[in-house]
Amino acid sequence: MELRIKNWSFVETSNLTKFNCCNMTNTHIVNSLDIKDIPSLSVIPRMKKRRLSTFSQLALSTALDITIESDCVSVFSSRHGDLHKTNQLLKVVAGEEALSPTQFSLSVHNAVSGQFGILTNNKAASSVIAGGINSFHYALIEAYALLLENEEVLVVHTDTELPENYSQFEDELQVSHSLAILLSRIEGVPLQLTPIDTSGVISDPKLTPEKVLPQAIQFFNYLISDDTEIEISNKWKWNKTNDKN
Amino acid sequence: MSEIKVELKKLIIDVLDLEDVSVSEIIDDEPLFVDGLGLDSIDALELGLAIKKEYGIKLDANSEDTKRHFASINALAEFITSQS
């Protein structure tokens, strides 16, 4: 399938102390202990910003960095969602204490999508995907389907480092990140995505594969590189197609 | 009475994440919700929970009286003093 990228915005951070932010025209490193200092978040009113978790702020920092039409449909995706918040809520439940209404109301997987809609006054349809390690690519397939009926689709993938008590489940390198991509039916850099058929492949369960970067970061590094093709997790093949024909 | 007002203001700032609001900015007789401080319905639930935890007073979420008690710092302080 061919996907055209009209615009993108990316942020990654380790330990939430330094934010490497870039978009199609700019790169800036935000050295700060506070995620609130990311410039694209400055448009959020103070009374709204106070409730946004680190996860929400990461997602919104890239989503709000891209100019879209007010009726642009969107796909938000995340493998783990706002697991730090879920984790906190579960601890409260385990301690048989009352849950915070604010935290609870923003704990669903589509909370960021809703906040984005409110902040940008966007009433268009929005889908939210959680598809395991392949979440980012499944979001793109969802977007590809939406492009049949819409000229543009905004895709926002976000994940944060796992909370410490989930560390035994780590099967990727832990980097908090968010990538927003504006896909267009007509404009932008064309890329070819091909799912690789792995149905006949039997992997050796005794072999622990080496941990690699999350798929969205692997894709982003490929996007800004001169490489013409990449295979991600032996499952997704990307090609930069020649648009000159 | 003024002690409990300061206590309530600190509680509001703390539980509602109003980190850039100071105690002196919350005016005793100004509305807490919509106008004035600009809190909303989720804040009302959060504040109700905090008051239950802090003072052991349970507020009925659907009662008209609760609305009156939450009108301002003055009203809230008076209500809490009357309950303890």
mmCIF file of C-alpha atoms in Angstrom:
data_model
loop_
_atom_site.group_PDB
_atom_site.id
_atom_site.type_symbol
_atom_site.label_atom_id
_atom_site.label_comp_id
_atom_site.label_asym_id
_atom_site.label_seq_id
_atom_site.Cartn_x
_atom_site.Cartn_y
_atom_site.Cartn_z
ATOM 1 C CA MET A 1 0.000 0.000 0.000
ATOM 2 C CA GLU A 2 1.181 3.495 -0.783
ATOM 3 C CA LEU A 3 1.148 6.128 1.942
ATOM 4 C CA ARG A 4 1.985 9.797 1.378
ATOM 5 C CA ILE A 5 3.459 11.751 4.239
ATOM 6 C CA LYS A 6 2.577 15.430 4.077
ATOM 7 C CA ASN A 7 3.927 16.413 7.481
ATOM 8 C CA TRP A 8 5.375 14.863 10.630
ATOM 9 C CA SER A 9 6.418 15.710 14.180
ATOM 10 C CA PHE A 10 8.457 13.557 16.540
ATOM 11 C CA VAL A 11 9.586 13.664 20.154
ATOM 12 C CA GLU A 12 11.681 11.192 22.126
ATOM 13 C CA THR A 13 13.063 11.323 25.627
ATOM 14 C CA SER A 14 14.956 9.217 28.078
ATOM 15 C CA ASN A 15 14.195 9.625 31.758
ATOM 16 C CA LEU A 16 12.017 12.638 30.904
ATOM 17 C CA THR A 17 14.868 15.083 31.359
ATOM 18 C CA LYS A 18 15.746 16.022 27.802
ATOM 19 C CA PHE A 19 13.248 16.137 24.977
ATOM 20 C CA ASN A 20 14.461 15.680 21.436
ATOM 21 C CA CYS A 21 11.737 17.366 19.408
ATOM 22 C CA CYS A 22 11.683 17.752 15.639
ATOM 23 C CA ASN A 23 9.298 18.315 12.782
ATOM 24 C CA MET A 24 9.625 18.586 9.021
ATOM 25 C CA THR A 25 11.162 22.073 9.229
ATOM 26 C CA ASN A 26 12.814 22.253 12.650
ATOM 27 C CA THR A 27 14.861 20.337 15.189
ATOM 28 C CA HIS A 28 15.113 21.551 18.720
ATOM 29 C CA ILE A 29 16.312 19.898 21.859
ATOM 30 C CA VAL A 30 14.419 20.928 24.955
ATOM 31 C CA ASN A 31 16.664 20.484 27.987
ATOM 32 C CA SER A 32 14.207 20.571 30.791
ATOM 33 C CA LEU A 33 12.983 18.652 33.772
ATOM 34 C CA ASP A 34 9.493 19.682 32.838
ATOM 35 C CA ILE A 35 7.660 18.310 29.849
ATOM 36 C CA LYS A 36 5.397 21.373 30.003
ATOM 37 C CA ASP A 37 8.260 23.389 28.452
ATOM 38 C CA ILE A 38 7.846 21.740 25.037
ATOM 39 C CA PRO A 39 6.884 24.731 22.830
ATOM 40 C CA SER A 40 3.962 23.101 20.987
ATOM 41 C CA LEU A 41 2.187 22.574 24.338
ATOM 42 C CA SER A 42 2.093 26.330 25.058
ATOM 43 C CA VAL A 43 -1.253 26.678 23.244
ATOM 44 C CA ILE A 44 -3.009 24.536 25.888
ATOM 45 C CA PRO A 45 -4.864 26.682 28.440
ATOM 46 C CA ARG A 46 -3.464 26.427 31.979
ATOM 47 C CA MET A 47 -6.655 24.998 33.459
ATOM 48 C CA LYS A 48 -6.626 22.187 30.866
ATOM 49 C CA LYS A 49 -2.907 21.479 31.004
ATOM 50 C CA ARG A 50 -2.893 20.756 34.752
ATOM 51 C CA ARG A 51 -4.728 17.457 34.196
ATOM 52 C CA LEU A 52 -2.555 16.134 31.386
ATOM 53 C CA SER A 53 -0.250 13.257 32.267
ATOM 54 C CA THR A 54 3.211 12.856 30.789
ATOM 55 C CA PHE A 55 1.773 10.384 28.299
ATOM 56 C CA SER A 56 -0.962 12.805 27.179
ATOM 57 C CA GLN A 57 1.510 15.677 26.922
ATOM 58 C CA LEU A 58 3.910 13.636 24.792
ATOM 59 C CA ALA A 59 1.078 12.689 22.420
ATOM 60 C CA LEU A 60 -0.301 16.221 22.237
ATOM 61 C CA SER A 61 3.158 17.763 21.761
ATOM 62 C CA THR A 62 3.431 16.083 18.347
ATOM 63 C CA ALA A 63 -0.287 16.122 17.435
ATOM 64 C CA LEU A 64 -0.559 19.884 18.062
ATOM 65 C CA ASP A 65 2.705 20.512 16.187
ATOM 66 C CA ILE A 66 0.995 19.652 12.895
ATOM 67 C CA THR A 67 -1.451 22.042 11.272
ATOM 68 C CA ILE A 68 -4.570 20.225 10.123
ATOM 69 C CA GLU A 69 -8.031 21.113 8.871
ATOM 70 C CA SER A 70 -10.561 21.283 11.709
ATOM 71 C CA ASP A 71 -12.467 18.357 10.205
ATOM 72 C CA CYS A 72 -9.425 16.081 9.760
ATOM 73 C CA VAL A 73 -10.046 12.506 10.927
ATOM 74 C CA SER A 74 -7.439 10.957 13.228
ATOM 75 C CA VAL A 75 -6.025 7.648 14.434
ATOM 76 C CA PHE A 76 -4.293 7.530 17.814
ATOM 77 C CA SER A 77 -2.319 4.456 18.716
ATOM 78 C CA SER A 78 -0.328 3.144 21.637
ATOM 79 C CA ARG A 79 0.867 -0.274 22.664
ATOM 80 C CA HIS A 80 0.644 0.277 26.413
ATOM 81 C CA GLY A 81 -1.454 3.433 26.652
ATOM 82 C CA ASP A 82 -1.072 5.567 29.768
ATOM 83 C CA LEU A 83 0.241 2.629 31.769
ATOM 84 C CA HIS A 84 1.774 4.816 34.477
ATOM 85 C CA LYS A 85 -1.678 6.192 35.253
ATOM 86 C CA THR A 86 -3.333 2.739 35.051
ATOM 87 C CA ASN A 87 -0.634 1.376 37.325
ATOM 88 C CA GLN A 88 -1.253 4.153 39.850
ATOM 89 C CA LEU A 89 -5.019 3.573 39.770
ATOM 90 C CA LEU A 90 -4.551 -0.180 40.242
ATOM 91 C CA LYS A 91 -2.397 0.469 43.305
ATOM 92 C CA VAL A 92 -5.181 2.630 44.767
ATOM 93 C CA VAL A 93 -7.760 -0.105 44.054
ATOM 94 C CA ALA A 94 -5.467 -2.702 45.661
ATOM 95 C CA GLY A 95 -5.168 -0.473 48.743
ATOM 96 C CA GLU A 96 -8.995 -0.239 48.843
ATOM 97 C CA GLU A 97 -8.910 3.530 48.697
ATOM 98 C CA ALA A 98 -11.238 5.765 46.670
ATOM 99 C CA LEU A 99 -10.127 6.453 43.090
ATOM 100 C CA SER A 100 -9.493 10.015 42.004
ATOM 101 C CA PRO A 101 -12.357 11.026 39.664
ATOM 102 C CA THR A 102 -9.953 13.114 37.557
ATOM 103 C CA GLN A 103 -7.455 10.298 37.094
ATOM 104 C CA PHE A 104 -10.201 7.760 36.467
ATOM 105 C CA SER A 105 -11.984 9.906 33.873
ATOM 106 C CA LEU A 106 -8.766 10.268 31.862
ATOM 107 C CA SER A 107 -7.583 6.669 32.158
ATOM 108 C CA VAL A 108 -9.314 5.167 29.111
ATOM 109 C CA HIS A 109 -7.296 4.369 26.000
ATOM 110 C CA ASN A 110 -9.061 7.083 23.984
ATOM 111 C CA ALA A 111 -8.530 9.861 26.548
ATOM 112 C CA VAL A 112 -5.843 11.587 24.443
ATOM 113 C CA SER A 113 -7.989 11.436 21.333
ATOM 114 C CA GLY A 114 -10.802 13.124 23.288
ATOM 115 C CA GLN A 115 -8.509 15.785 24.724
ATOM 116 C CA PHE A 116 -7.146 16.498 21.261
ATOM 117 C CA GLY A 117 -10.687 16.915 19.921
ATOM 118 C CA ILE A 118 -11.622 19.340 22.711
ATOM 119 C CA LEU A 119 -8.427 21.397 22.424
ATOM 120 C CA THR A 120 -8.614 21.778 18.641
ATOM 121 C CA ASN A 121 -12.415 21.880 18.413
ATOM 122 C CA ASN A 122 -12.194 18.937 16.021
ATOM 123 C CA LYS A 123 -15.446 17.003 15.807
ATOM 124 C CA ALA A 124 -14.324 14.548 13.110
ATOM 125 C CA ALA A 125 -14.169 10.802 13.683
ATOM 126 C CA SER A 126 -11.194 9.491 15.656
ATOM 127 C CA SER A 127 -10.108 5.864 16.064
ATOM 128 C CA VAL A 128 -7.838 4.549 18.784
ATOM 129 C CA ILE A 129 -5.689 1.461 18.318
ATOM 130 C CA ALA A 130 -3.919 -0.877 20.729
ATOM 131 C CA GLY A 131 -2.360 -3.722 18.763
ATOM 132 C CA GLY A 132 0.568 -5.015 20.787
ATOM 133 C CA ILE A 133 4.072 -4.586 19.459
ATOM 134 C CA ASN A 134 2.669 -3.812 15.965
ATOM 135 C CA SER A 135 0.349 -0.985 17.155
ATOM 136 C CA PHE A 136 2.012 1.708 15.049
ATOM 137 C CA HIS A 137 1.722 -0.246 11.804
ATOM 138 C CA TYR A 138 -1.857 -1.292 12.521
ATOM 139 C CA ALA A 139 -2.673 2.403 13.004
ATOM 140 C CA LEU A 140 -1.246 3.098 9.545
ATOM 141 C CA ILE A 141 -3.398 0.337 8.020
ATOM 142 C CA GLU A 142 -6.432 1.885 9.730
ATOM 143 C CA ALA A 143 -5.412 5.261 8.308
ATOM 144 C CA TYR A 144 -4.960 3.772 4.836
ATOM 145 C CA ALA A 145 -8.563 2.582 4.939
ATOM 146 C CA LEU A 146 -9.730 6.013 6.125
ATOM 147 C CA LEU A 147 -7.876 7.672 3.227
ATOM 148 C CA LEU A 148 -10.341 6.058 0.833
ATOM 149 C CA GLU A 149 -12.982 8.432 2.164
ATOM 150 C CA ASN A 150 -10.871 11.326 3.454
ATOM 151 C CA GLU A 151 -8.232 13.476 1.803
ATOM 152 C CA GLU A 152 -6.043 13.579 4.922
ATOM 153 C CA VAL A 153 -5.650 11.493 8.086
ATOM 154 C CA LEU A 154 -3.626 12.372 11.190
ATOM 155 C CA VAL A 155 -1.870 9.397 12.836
ATOM 156 C CA VAL A 156 -0.391 9.818 16.329
ATOM 157 C CA HIS A 157 1.527 6.984 17.980
ATOM 158 C CA THR A 158 2.764 7.359 21.556
ATOM 159 C CA ASP A 159 4.367 5.097 24.151
ATOM 160 C CA THR A 160 6.232 5.726 27.383
ATOM 161 C CA GLU A 161 8.812 3.641 29.207
ATOM 162 C CA LEU A 162 7.157 0.864 31.218
ATOM 163 C CA PRO A 163 6.639 1.420 34.952
ATOM 164 C CA GLU A 164 9.299 -0.375 36.997
ATOM 165 C CA ASN A 165 6.973 -3.120 38.250
ATOM 166 C CA TYR A 166 6.285 -4.117 34.637
ATOM 167 C CA SER A 167 9.955 -4.392 33.694
ATOM 168 C CA GLN A 168 9.845 -8.211 33.405
ATOM 169 C CA PHE A 169 7.609 -7.719 30.346
ATOM 170 C CA GLU A 170 10.084 -5.501 28.502
ATOM 171 C CA ASP A 171 10.693 -6.895 25.023
ATOM 172 C CA GLU A 172 11.760 -3.615 23.383
ATOM 173 C CA LEU A 173 14.257 -0.916 24.272
ATOM 174 C CA GLN A 174 12.517 1.546 26.569
ATOM 175 C CA VAL A 175 12.291 5.015 25.052
ATOM 176 C CA SER A 176 9.342 7.355 25.592
ATOM 177 C CA HIS A 177 8.267 8.715 22.241
ATOM 178 C CA SER A 178 5.498 10.132 20.123
ATOM 179 C CA LEU A 179 5.282 10.356 16.339
ATOM 180 C CA ALA A 180 2.530 12.292 14.564
ATOM 181 C CA ILE A 181 2.177 11.869 10.818
ATOM 182 C CA LEU A 182 -0.207 13.650 8.491
ATOM 183 C CA LEU A 183 -1.069 11.296 5.636
ATOM 184 C CA SER A 184 -2.522 12.672 2.439
ATOM 185 C CA ARG A 185 -4.166 11.057 -0.555
ATOM 186 C CA ILE A 186 -2.519 13.481 -2.984
ATOM 187 C CA GLU A 187 0.400 15.385 -1.479
ATOM 188 C CA GLY A 188 3.637 14.427 0.226
ATOM 189 C CA VAL A 189 6.492 11.957 0.204
ATOM 190 C CA PRO A 190 5.248 8.577 -1.093
ATOM 191 C CA LEU A 191 6.243 5.421 0.774
ATOM 192 C CA GLN A 192 5.340 1.823 0.060
ATOM 193 C CA LEU A 193 4.377 -0.409 3.006
ATOM 194 C CA THR A 194 4.215 -4.174 2.514
ATOM 195 C CA PRO A 195 3.259 -6.556 5.311
ATOM 196 C CA ILE A 196 5.520 -9.628 5.177
ATOM 197 C CA ASP A 197 3.740 -12.970 5.260
ATOM 198 C CA THR A 198 5.113 -14.742 8.333
ATOM 199 C CA SER A 199 2.459 -17.473 8.531
ATOM 200 C CA GLY A 200 4.859 -20.307 7.557
ATOM 201 C CA VAL A 201 7.726 -19.113 9.739
ATOM 202 C CA ILE A 202 8.241 -20.954 12.996
ATOM 203 C CA SER A 203 10.466 -19.107 15.431
ATOM 204 C CA ASP A 204 12.536 -20.948 18.004
ATOM 205 C CA PRO A 205 10.931 -20.187 21.387
ATOM 206 C CA LYS A 206 14.272 -20.816 23.106
ATOM 207 C CA LEU A 207 15.832 -17.917 21.243
ATOM 208 C CA THR A 208 15.296 -14.573 22.930
ATOM 209 C CA PRO A 209 15.516 -11.964 20.198
ATOM 210 C CA GLU A 210 17.723 -8.973 20.855
ATOM 211 C CA LYS A 211 15.712 -5.992 22.086
ATOM 212 C CA VAL A 212 15.243 -3.354 19.419
ATOM 213 C CA LEU A 213 13.711 0.120 19.353
ATOM 214 C CA PRO A 214 9.922 0.444 19.270
ATOM 215 C CA GLN A 215 8.571 0.180 15.697
ATOM 216 C CA ALA A 216 7.514 3.842 15.454
ATOM 217 C CA ILE A 217 11.086 4.977 16.265
ATOM 218 C CA GLN A 218 12.598 2.478 13.822
ATOM 219 C CA PHE A 219 10.269 3.813 11.156
ATOM 220 C CA PHE A 220 11.054 7.429 12.009
ATOM 221 C CA ASN A 221 14.830 6.849 11.831
ATOM 222 C CA TYR A 222 14.297 5.279 8.402
ATOM 223 C CA LEU A 223 12.049 8.136 7.266
ATOM 224 C CA ILE A 224 14.698 10.805 7.903
ATOM 225 C CA SER A 225 17.595 8.652 6.622
ATOM 226 C CA ASP A 226 18.801 8.187 3.049
ATOM 227 C CA ASP A 227 17.989 4.464 3.207
ATOM 228 C CA THR A 228 15.609 3.372 0.481
ATOM 229 C CA GLU A 229 14.231 0.352 2.316
ATOM 230 C CA ILE A 230 13.898 -1.211 5.761
ATOM 231 C CA GLU A 231 12.363 -4.299 7.335
ATOM 232 C CA ILE A 232 10.858 -3.824 10.783
ATOM 233 C CA SER A 233 10.441 -6.797 13.129
ATOM 234 C CA ASN A 234 10.547 -9.147 10.082
ATOM 235 C CA LYS A 235 6.937 -8.155 9.564
ATOM 236 C CA TRP A 236 6.804 -4.785 7.839
ATOM 237 C CA LYS A 237 8.713 -3.774 4.738
ATOM 238 C CA TRP A 238 9.050 -0.137 3.722
ATOM 239 C CA ASN A 239 10.233 1.275 0.396
ATOM 240 C CA LYS A 240 10.739 4.856 -0.668
ATOM 241 C CA THR A 241 9.042 4.907 -4.028
ATOM 242 C CA ASN A 242 10.204 7.091 -6.876
ATOM 243 C CA ASP A 243 7.584 9.744 -7.472
ATOM 244 C CA LYS A 244 9.004 10.925 -10.792
ATOM 245 C CA ASN A 245 7.017 8.497 -12.960
ATOM 246 C CA MET B 1 -12.448 30.455 60.928
ATOM 247 C CA SER B 2 -9.661 32.074 58.863
ATOM 248 C CA GLU B 3 -7.394 29.129 59.644
ATOM 249 C CA ILE B 4 -9.769 26.671 58.044
ATOM 250 C CA LYS B 5 -10.090 28.939 55.003
ATOM 251 C CA VAL B 6 -6.345 28.856 54.408
ATOM 252 C CA GLU B 7 -6.415 25.101 54.963
ATOM 253 C CA LEU B 8 -9.177 24.701 52.375
ATOM 254 C CA LYS B 9 -7.362 26.869 49.845
ATOM 255 C CA LYS B 10 -4.227 24.757 50.246
ATOM 256 C CA LEU B 11 -6.317 21.605 49.835
ATOM 257 C CA ILE B 12 -7.901 22.955 46.634
ATOM 258 C CA ILE B 13 -4.536 23.932 45.145
ATOM 259 C CA ASP B 14 -3.049 20.587 46.068
ATOM 260 C CA VAL B 15 -5.747 18.120 44.987
ATOM 261 C CA LEU B 16 -6.774 20.020 41.870
ATOM 262 C CA ASP B 17 -3.195 20.521 40.593
ATOM 263 C CA LEU B 18 -3.456 24.314 40.584
ATOM 264 C CA GLU B 19 0.289 24.565 41.047
ATOM 265 C CA ASP B 20 0.576 28.122 39.719
ATOM 266 C CA VAL B 21 -2.253 29.517 41.866
ATOM 267 C CA SER B 22 -1.309 30.917 45.307
ATOM 268 C CA VAL B 23 -3.439 30.915 48.466
ATOM 269 C CA SER B 24 -3.844 34.716 48.268
ATOM 270 C CA GLU B 25 -5.254 34.471 44.733
ATOM 271 C CA ILE B 26 -8.289 32.517 45.924
ATOM 272 C CA ILE B 27 -10.744 35.126 47.191
ATOM 273 C CA ASP B 28 -12.990 34.129 50.121
ATOM 274 C CA ASP B 29 -16.294 35.294 48.678
ATOM 275 C CA GLU B 30 -15.648 34.691 44.961
ATOM 276 C CA PRO B 31 -17.209 31.735 43.132
ATOM 277 C CA LEU B 32 -15.031 28.605 42.996
ATOM 278 C CA PHE B 33 -16.784 27.102 39.984
ATOM 279 C CA VAL B 34 -17.169 28.371 36.407
ATOM 280 C CA ASP B 35 -16.498 32.065 37.185
ATOM 281 C CA GLY B 36 -13.922 33.177 39.714
ATOM 282 C CA LEU B 37 -11.422 30.355 40.111
ATOM 283 C CA GLY B 38 -12.947 28.527 37.108
ATOM 284 C CA LEU B 39 -13.252 24.983 38.444
ATOM 285 C CA ASP B 40 -15.481 22.445 36.680
ATOM 286 C CA SER B 41 -17.628 19.402 37.501
ATOM 287 C CA ILE B 42 -14.702 16.943 37.659
ATOM 288 C CA ASP B 43 -13.058 19.305 40.156
ATOM 289 C CA ALA B 44 -16.261 19.196 42.233
ATOM 290 C CA LEU B 45 -16.047 15.392 42.445
ATOM 291 C CA GLU B 46 -12.334 15.523 43.241
ATOM 292 C CA LEU B 47 -12.857 18.156 45.927
ATOM 293 C CA GLY B 48 -15.757 16.173 47.409
ATOM 294 C CA LEU B 49 -13.475 13.155 47.731
ATOM 295 C CA ALA B 50 -10.697 15.232 49.307
ATOM 296 C CA ILE B 51 -13.099 16.710 51.875
ATOM 297 C CA LYS B 52 -14.332 13.224 52.743
ATOM 298 C CA LYS B 53 -10.735 12.037 53.244
ATOM 299 C CA GLU B 54 -9.572 15.134 55.147
ATOM 300 C CA TYR B 55 -12.588 15.922 57.347
ATOM 301 C CA GLY B 56 -14.622 12.700 57.248
ATOM 302 C CA ILE B 57 -17.596 14.603 55.839
ATOM 303 C CA LYS B 58 -19.557 12.888 53.098
ATOM 304 C CA LEU B 59 -21.208 15.150 50.547
ATOM 305 C CA ASP B 60 -24.198 14.109 48.507
ATOM 306 C CA ALA B 61 -23.263 14.703 44.851
ATOM 307 C CA ASN B 62 -26.851 15.318 43.729
ATOM 308 C CA SER B 63 -28.089 17.608 46.474
ATOM 309 C CA GLU B 64 -28.856 21.296 45.979
ATOM 310 C CA ASP B 65 -27.297 21.939 49.404
ATOM 311 C CA THR B 66 -23.961 20.643 48.161
ATOM 312 C CA LYS B 67 -24.066 23.177 45.346
ATOM 313 C CA ARG B 68 -24.577 25.931 47.933
ATOM 314 C CA HIS B 69 -21.748 24.668 50.168
ATOM 315 C CA PHE B 70 -19.373 24.650 47.170
ATOM 316 C CA ALA B 71 -20.230 28.215 46.120
ATOM 317 C CA SER B 72 -17.192 29.900 47.701
ATOM 318 C CA ILE B 73 -14.471 29.442 50.300
ATOM 319 C CA ASN B 74 -16.708 31.247 52.834
ATOM 320 C CA ALA B 75 -19.601 28.830 52.236
ATOM 321 C CA LEU B 76 -17.351 25.777 52.326
ATOM 322 C CA ALA B 77 -15.603 26.862 55.549
ATOM 323 C CA GLU B 78 -18.953 27.536 57.214
ATOM 324 C CA PHE B 79 -20.278 24.121 56.167
ATOM 325 C CA ILE B 80 -17.217 22.221 57.404
ATOM 326 C CA THR B 81 -17.170 24.091 60.724
ATOM 327 C CA SER B 82 -20.873 23.297 61.223
ATOM 328 C CA GLN B 83 -20.247 19.569 60.635
ATOM 329 C CA SER B 84 -17.337 19.089 63.013
#
